[in-house]
Short mmCIF file of C-alpha atoms in Angstrom, two decimals:
data_model
loop_
_atom_site.label_atom_id
_atom_site.label_comp_id
_atom_site.label_asym_id
_atom_site.label_seq_id
_atom_site.Cartn_x
_atom_site.Cartn_y
_atom_site.Cartn_z
CA MET A 166 134.55 57.71 87.42
CA LYS A 167 135.68 60.82 89.24
CA THR A 168 137.63 61.91 86.18
CA LEU A 169 134.55 61.56 83.98
CA ALA A 170 132.42 63.57 86.41
CA PHE A 171 135.08 66.27 86.64
CA SER A 172 135.35 66.41 82.85
CA ARG A 173 131.57 66.88 82.53
CA LEU A 174 131.66 69.60 85.17
CA LEU A 175 134.40 71.42 83.28
CA ARG A 176 132.44 71.22 80.02
CA LEU A 177 129.30 72.49 81.74
CA GLY A 178 131.25 75.37 83.28
CA ALA A 179 132.79 76.31 79.92
CA ALA A 180 129.39 76.22 78.22
CA THR A 181 127.90 78.40 80.96
CA ALA A 182 130.72 80.92 80.69
CA LEU A 183 130.33 81.06 76.91
CA THR A 184 126.58 81.57 77.21
CA LEU A 185 127.01 84.36 79.74
CA GLY A 186 129.60 86.00 77.52
CA LEU A 187 127.24 85.94 74.57
CA VAL A 188 124.33 87.32 76.58
CA ALA A 189 126.22 90.40 77.77
CA CYS A 190 128.78 91.31 75.11
CA SER A 191 130.24 94.45 73.62
CA THR A 192 132.21 95.52 70.57
CA THR A 193 134.18 98.75 70.43
CA ASP A 194 136.55 100.62 68.12
CA ILE A 195 138.14 103.54 69.96
CA GLY A 196 140.67 106.00 68.61
CA ASN A 197 143.64 107.31 70.57
CA ALA A 198 143.06 110.62 72.30
CA PRO A 199 144.59 113.58 70.47
CA ALA A 200 146.88 116.07 72.19
CA LEU A 201 144.54 118.86 73.26
CA PRO A 202 145.45 122.28 74.67
CA ALA A 203 145.03 122.42 78.45
CA ASN A 204 142.87 125.55 78.22
CA ALA A 205 140.60 124.29 75.43
CA ARG A 206 136.92 125.10 75.77
CA TRP A 207 134.64 122.13 75.21
CA GLY A 208 131.19 122.01 73.69
CA LEU A 209 128.45 119.42 73.40
CA LEU A 210 126.66 119.22 70.06
CA PRO A 211 123.40 117.38 69.30
CA PHE A 212 123.46 113.60 68.92
CA ALA A 213 121.63 112.24 65.89
CA ASN A 214 119.05 109.56 66.61
CA HIS A 215 119.13 106.78 64.00
CA THR A 216 116.84 104.49 65.98
CA GLU A 217 113.11 104.04 66.30
CA THR A 218 113.30 104.99 69.99
CA PRO A 219 112.07 108.56 70.50
CA GLN A 220 114.63 111.02 71.92
CA ALA A 221 117.40 108.44 72.23
CA GLY A 222 119.84 111.12 71.05
CA LEU A 223 118.88 113.42 73.91
CA ARG A 224 119.36 110.60 76.41
CA ALA A 225 122.80 109.75 75.04
CA GLU A 226 123.77 113.44 75.18
CA ALA A 227 122.81 113.67 78.84
CA ILE A 228 124.86 110.61 79.76
CA SER A 229 127.88 111.83 77.78
CA GLU A 230 127.73 115.28 79.33
CA THR A 231 127.56 113.84 82.84
CA ILE A 232 130.50 111.49 82.26
CA LEU A 233 132.65 114.33 80.86
CA ARG A 234 131.82 116.62 83.78
CA ALA A 235 132.36 113.86 86.34
CA ASN A 236 135.83 113.30 84.90
CA GLY A 237 136.98 116.89 85.16
CA ILE A 238 135.84 118.58 81.96
CA THR A 239 134.09 121.44 83.71
CA ASP A 240 134.49 124.06 80.98
CA LEU A 241 131.82 122.37 78.90
CA ARG A 242 129.12 124.33 77.08
CA ARG A 243 125.92 122.64 75.97
CA TYR A 244 124.29 123.82 72.75
CA PRO A 245 121.07 125.88 73.11
CA ALA A 246 117.90 123.81 73.23
CA SER A 247 116.50 125.79 70.29
CA LEU A 248 119.08 124.12 68.01
CA ASN A 249 117.59 120.66 68.54
CA ASN A 250 113.92 120.27 67.76
CA GLU A 251 113.83 116.48 68.02
CA THR A 252 110.40 115.36 69.12
CA LEU A 253 108.77 112.03 69.77
CA PHE A 254 107.99 111.72 66.08
CA GLU A 255 110.61 113.82 64.25
CA PRO A 256 114.35 113.03 64.65
CA MET A 257 117.04 115.67 64.43
CA ASP A 258 118.40 116.35 60.96
CA ARG A 259 121.87 117.25 59.66
CA LYS A 260 121.06 120.96 59.34
CA GLN A 261 120.62 121.21 63.09
CA LEU A 262 124.08 119.76 63.68
CA ASP A 263 125.58 122.29 61.25
CA ALA A 264 123.74 125.10 63.07
CA ALA A 265 125.07 123.84 66.40
CA LEU A 266 128.61 123.83 64.99
CA ASP A 267 128.13 127.45 63.90
CA TRP A 268 126.98 128.24 67.43
CA ALA A 269 130.14 126.62 68.83
CA ARG A 270 132.32 128.78 66.56
CA GLY A 271 130.53 131.87 67.80
CA GLU A 272 131.22 130.83 71.40
CA ASN A 273 134.96 130.33 70.72
CA ILE A 274 134.71 126.66 71.64
CA GLY A 275 137.81 124.72 70.71
CA TYR A 276 136.50 121.16 70.61
CA ALA A 277 132.99 119.76 70.52
CA LEU A 278 131.63 116.28 71.08
CA SER A 279 128.98 114.99 68.72
CA GLY A 280 127.56 111.55 68.14
CA THR A 281 124.91 109.25 66.78
CA VAL A 282 122.73 106.64 68.42
CA ASP A 283 122.39 103.55 66.24
CA GLU A 284 120.65 101.26 68.73
CA TRP A 285 118.71 101.97 71.92
CA ARG A 286 116.21 99.28 72.81
CA TYR A 287 115.27 96.15 74.65
CA LYS A 288 115.63 93.20 72.31
CA VAL A 289 112.50 91.34 71.34
CA GLY A 290 112.21 87.96 73.03
CA VAL A 291 111.72 86.22 76.33
CA ASP A 292 114.73 87.79 78.03
CA GLY A 293 114.48 91.26 76.46
CA GLU A 294 118.14 92.20 76.90
CA PRO A 295 118.98 95.92 76.68
CA ALA A 296 121.14 96.90 73.69
CA VAL A 297 122.87 100.18 72.88
CA GLY A 298 124.94 101.29 69.87
CA LEU A 299 126.79 104.62 69.77
CA THR A 300 129.33 106.51 67.70
CA LEU A 301 131.14 109.55 69.11
CA GLN A 302 133.24 112.20 67.39
CA LEU A 303 135.38 115.01 68.75
CA ILE A 304 135.40 117.91 66.32
CA GLU A 305 137.94 120.71 66.09
CA VAL A 306 135.41 123.51 65.83
CA SER A 307 137.49 126.05 63.92
CA SER A 308 138.17 123.68 61.03
CA GLY A 309 135.29 121.22 61.37
CA LYS A 310 137.85 118.41 61.34
CA VAL A 311 137.13 115.20 63.28
CA VAL A 312 140.18 114.66 65.53
CA TRP A 313 138.93 111.63 67.46
CA ALA A 314 136.24 109.00 66.97
CA ALA A 315 134.87 105.92 68.68
CA ALA A 316 132.09 103.45 68.00
CA GLY A 317 130.63 100.64 70.02
CA GLY A 318 127.72 98.40 70.76
CA LYS A 319 126.83 96.71 74.01
CA SER A 320 124.10 94.41 75.25
CA GLY A 321 123.32 93.67 78.87
CA TRP A 322 121.59 91.14 81.08
CA SER A 323 117.86 90.64 80.83
CA ARG A 324 117.22 92.44 84.14
CA GLU A 325 119.69 95.26 83.54
CA ALA A 326 118.45 98.77 82.83
CA LEU A 327 118.97 100.16 79.34
CA SER A 328 120.36 103.37 80.84
CA ALA A 329 122.96 101.38 82.80
CA VAL A 330 124.17 99.64 79.64
CA ALA A 331 124.31 103.01 77.85
CA GLN A 332 126.31 104.52 80.69
CA LYS A 333 128.84 101.67 80.70
CA LEU A 334 129.30 101.85 76.93
CA THR A 335 129.62 105.65 76.92
CA ARG A 336 132.17 105.56 79.74
CA THR A 337 134.24 103.01 77.81
CA LEU A 338 134.10 105.00 74.57
CA LEU A 339 135.03 108.28 76.28
CA SER A 340 137.83 106.77 78.40
CA PRO A 341 140.72 108.00 76.18
CA LEU A 342 139.44 111.57 76.44
CA THR A 343 138.60 111.52 80.14
CA SER A 344 141.87 109.83 81.10
CA ALA A 345 143.77 112.74 79.55
CA VAL A 346 141.76 115.36 81.44
CA PRO A 347 143.43 115.64 84.90
CA ALA A 348 146.60 117.31 83.59
CA ALA A 349 144.58 119.72 81.50
CA THR A 350 142.13 120.69 84.22
CA ALA A 351 144.94 121.12 86.74
CA ALA A 352 146.60 123.57 84.40
CA VAL A 353 143.37 125.48 83.89
CA GLY A 354 142.22 125.50 87.54
CA ASP A 355 141.05 128.98 88.46
CA GLY A 356 143.31 130.58 85.91
CA ASN A 357 146.50 130.42 87.97
CA PRO A 358 148.59 127.21 87.59
CA ALA A 359 150.70 128.08 90.62
CA ASP A 360 147.61 128.28 92.84
CA SER A 361 146.39 124.94 91.54
CA ALA A 362 149.73 123.29 92.28
CA ALA A 363 149.78 124.70 95.81
CA LYS A 364 146.44 123.18 96.73
CA PRO A 365 146.57 119.79 98.53
#
Protein backbone atom coordinates (compact mmCIF):
# COMPACT_ATOMS: atom_id res chain seq x y z
CA MET A 1 0.00 0.00 0.00
CA LYS A 2 2.79 2.36 0.93
CA THR A 3 4.62 1.47 -2.27
CA LEU A 4 1.55 2.29 -4.35
CA ALA A 5 1.09 5.64 -2.61
CA PHE A 6 4.77 6.48 -3.07
CA SER A 7 4.59 5.53 -6.75
CA ARG A 8 1.60 7.84 -7.27
CA LEU A 9 3.41 10.64 -5.47
CA LEU A 10 6.43 10.21 -7.72
CA ARG A 11 4.26 10.29 -10.85
CA LEU A 12 2.47 13.41 -9.62
CA GLY A 13 5.80 15.08 -8.87
CA ALA A 14 7.17 14.22 -12.32
CA ALA A 15 4.03 15.53 -14.01
CA THR A 16 4.23 18.76 -12.01
CA ALA A 17 7.90 19.25 -12.89
CA LEU A 18 7.16 18.64 -16.56
CA THR A 19 4.28 21.13 -16.51
CA LEU A 20 6.41 23.78 -14.82
CA GLY A 21 9.17 23.19 -17.35
CA LEU A 22 6.77 23.68 -20.23
CA VAL A 23 5.26 26.83 -18.73
CA ALA A 24 8.61 28.61 -18.39
CA CYS A 25 10.91 27.36 -21.14
CA SER A 26 13.58 28.76 -23.39
CA THR A 27 15.41 27.85 -26.56
CA THR A 28 18.74 29.39 -27.54
CA ASP A 29 21.41 29.09 -30.22
CA ILE A 30 24.50 31.06 -29.20
CA GLY A 31 27.75 31.39 -31.12
CA ASN A 32 31.19 31.34 -29.52
CA ALA A 33 32.62 34.76 -28.77
CA PRO A 34 35.22 35.91 -31.31
CA ALA A 35 38.66 37.13 -30.28
CA LEU A 36 38.25 40.90 -30.07
CA PRO A 37 40.96 43.53 -29.62
CA ALA A 38 41.16 44.79 -26.04
CA ASN A 39 40.92 48.42 -27.16
CA ALA A 40 37.99 47.93 -29.55
CA ARG A 41 35.34 50.62 -29.53
CA TRP A 42 31.80 49.28 -29.31
CA GLY A 43 28.62 50.65 -30.82
CA LEU A 44 24.93 49.93 -30.45
CA LEU A 45 22.89 49.91 -33.65
CA PRO A 46 19.08 49.96 -33.96
CA PHE A 47 17.13 46.77 -33.29
CA ALA A 48 14.50 45.90 -35.88
CA ASN A 49 11.02 45.27 -34.51
CA HIS A 50 9.32 42.34 -36.26
CA THR A 51 6.45 42.17 -33.78
CA GLU A 52 3.10 43.87 -33.44
CA THR A 53 4.22 45.44 -30.15
CA PRO A 54 5.09 49.11 -30.65
CA GLN A 55 8.70 50.10 -29.91
CA ALA A 56 9.75 46.60 -28.84
CA GLY A 57 13.05 47.20 -30.65
CA LEU A 58 13.79 50.27 -28.54
CA ARG A 59 13.05 48.33 -25.36
CA ALA A 60 15.35 45.48 -26.37
CA GLU A 61 18.10 47.99 -27.22
CA ALA A 62 17.87 49.59 -23.78
CA ILE A 63 18.14 46.23 -22.01
CA SER A 64 21.08 45.14 -24.18
CA GLU A 65 22.93 48.39 -23.64
CA THR A 66 22.48 48.17 -19.87
CA ILE A 67 23.69 44.56 -19.72
CA LEU A 68 26.80 45.38 -21.79
CA ARG A 69 27.65 48.39 -19.63
CA ALA A 70 27.00 46.49 -16.40
CA ASN A 71 29.47 43.83 -17.55
CA GLY A 72 32.33 46.20 -18.25
CA ILE A 73 31.84 47.41 -21.82
CA THR A 74 32.05 51.08 -20.95
CA ASP A 75 33.40 52.33 -24.29
CA LEU A 76 30.00 51.87 -25.89
CA ARG A 77 28.50 54.46 -28.23
CA ARG A 78 24.77 54.51 -28.92
CA TYR A 79 23.59 55.56 -32.37
CA PRO A 80 21.98 59.03 -32.66
CA ALA A 81 18.24 59.06 -32.06
CA SER A 82 17.70 60.69 -35.45
CA LEU A 83 18.74 57.42 -37.13
CA ASN A 84 15.76 55.53 -35.71
CA ASN A 85 12.35 56.97 -36.44
CA GLU A 86 10.35 54.00 -35.16
CA THR A 87 7.01 55.19 -33.88
CA LEU A 88 3.98 53.51 -32.38
CA PHE A 89 2.70 52.77 -35.86
CA GLU A 90 5.77 52.63 -38.13
CA PRO A 91 8.58 50.11 -37.45
CA MET A 92 12.20 50.77 -38.32
CA ASP A 93 13.26 49.75 -41.81
CA ARG A 94 16.50 48.33 -43.23
CA LYS A 95 17.69 51.70 -44.56
CA GLN A 96 17.92 53.04 -41.04
CA LEU A 97 20.18 50.17 -40.00
CA ASP A 98 22.44 50.84 -42.99
CA ALA A 99 22.57 54.53 -42.04
CA ALA A 100 23.47 53.61 -38.47
CA LEU A 101 26.28 51.38 -39.74
CA ASP A 102 27.61 54.31 -41.78
CA TRP A 103 27.49 56.42 -38.63
CA ALA A 104 29.51 53.77 -36.77
CA ARG A 105 32.17 53.81 -39.49
CA GLY A 106 32.41 57.58 -39.19
CA GLU A 107 32.91 57.24 -35.43
CA ASN A 108 35.74 54.69 -35.86
CA ILE A 109 33.75 52.06 -33.97
CA GLY A 110 35.26 48.61 -34.27
CA TYR A 111 32.30 46.39 -33.42
CA ALA A 112 28.59 47.10 -33.21
CA LEU A 113 25.71 45.13 -31.75
CA SER A 114 22.50 44.92 -33.73
CA GLY A 115 19.45 42.74 -33.39
CA THR A 116 15.85 41.95 -34.13
CA VAL A 117 12.86 41.39 -31.88
CA ASP A 118 10.70 38.53 -33.15
CA GLU A 119 8.36 38.20 -30.17
CA TRP A 120 7.48 40.58 -27.34
CA ARG A 121 4.09 39.95 -25.81
CA TYR A 122 1.90 38.35 -23.21
CA LYS A 123 0.39 35.19 -24.65
CA VAL A 124 -3.34 35.11 -25.15
CA GLY A 125 -5.12 32.93 -22.60
CA VAL A 126 -6.02 32.58 -18.96
CA ASP A 127 -2.44 32.66 -17.69
CA GLY A 128 -1.06 35.23 -20.15
CA GLU A 129 2.58 34.16 -19.90
CA PRO A 130 5.19 36.68 -21.11
CA ALA A 131 7.14 35.61 -24.19
CA VAL A 132 10.20 37.15 -25.84
CA GLY A 133 12.14 36.22 -28.98
CA LEU A 134 15.42 37.92 -29.95
CA THR A 135 18.29 37.61 -32.39
CA LEU A 136 21.57 39.44 -31.83
CA GLN A 137 24.51 40.07 -34.15
CA LEU A 138 27.94 41.55 -33.56
CA ILE A 139 29.14 43.29 -36.69
CA GLU A 140 32.71 44.17 -37.62
CA VAL A 141 31.98 47.72 -38.69
CA SER A 142 34.81 48.21 -41.17
CA SER A 143 33.80 45.23 -43.29
CA GLY A 144 30.13 44.84 -42.36
CA LYS A 145 30.85 41.19 -41.56
CA VAL A 146 28.83 39.44 -38.84
CA VAL A 147 31.41 37.93 -36.45
CA TRP A 148 29.03 36.60 -33.80
CA ALA A 149 25.34 35.78 -33.61
CA ALA A 150 22.80 34.42 -31.16
CA ALA A 151 19.09 33.72 -31.21
CA GLY A 152 16.65 32.71 -28.54
CA GLY A 153 13.13 32.62 -27.28
CA LYS A 154 11.91 32.50 -23.71
CA SER A 155 8.57 32.39 -21.95
CA GLY A 156 7.98 33.09 -18.28
CA TRP A 157 5.48 32.49 -15.51
CA SER A 158 2.03 34.00 -15.70
CA ARG A 159 2.84 36.61 -13.02
CA GLU A 160 6.32 37.43 -14.32
CA ALA A 161 6.99 40.77 -15.98
CA LEU A 162 7.71 40.78 -19.70
CA SER A 163 10.73 43.01 -19.11
CA ALA A 164 12.15 40.48 -16.62
CA VAL A 165 11.88 37.67 -19.16
CA ALA A 166 13.51 39.89 -21.79
CA GLN A 167 16.34 40.75 -19.43
CA LYS A 168 17.02 37.09 -18.58
CA LEU A 169 17.03 36.08 -22.24
CA THR A 170 19.25 38.99 -23.28
CA ARG A 171 21.72 38.24 -20.49
CA THR A 172 21.91 34.61 -21.60
CA LEU A 173 22.42 35.51 -25.27
CA LEU A 174 25.12 38.09 -24.49
CA SER A 175 26.97 35.90 -21.98
CA PRO A 176 29.78 34.82 -24.38
CA LEU A 177 30.57 38.46 -25.13
CA THR A 178 30.29 39.77 -21.58
CA SER A 179 32.32 36.89 -20.12
CA ALA A 180 35.23 37.87 -22.36
CA VAL A 181 35.13 41.52 -21.31
CA PRO A 182 37.12 41.70 -18.01
CA ALA A 183 40.50 41.05 -19.66
CA ALA A 184 39.77 43.57 -22.38
CA THR A 185 38.54 46.33 -20.08
CA ALA A 186 41.46 45.80 -17.70
CA ALA A 187 43.84 46.33 -20.59
CA VAL A 188 42.02 49.48 -21.67
CA GLY A 189 41.52 50.99 -18.20
CA ASP A 190 42.44 54.66 -18.29
CA GLY A 191 44.86 54.14 -21.13
CA ASN A 192 47.74 52.81 -19.03
CA PRO A 193 47.80 49.01 -18.46
CA ALA A 194 50.43 49.33 -15.74
CA ASP A 195 48.19 51.68 -13.73
CA SER A 196 45.27 49.29 -14.10
CA ALA A 197 47.34 46.36 -12.86
CA ALA A 198 48.55 48.34 -9.85
CA LYS A 199 45.05 49.10 -8.63
CA PRO A 200 43.64 46.71 -5.97
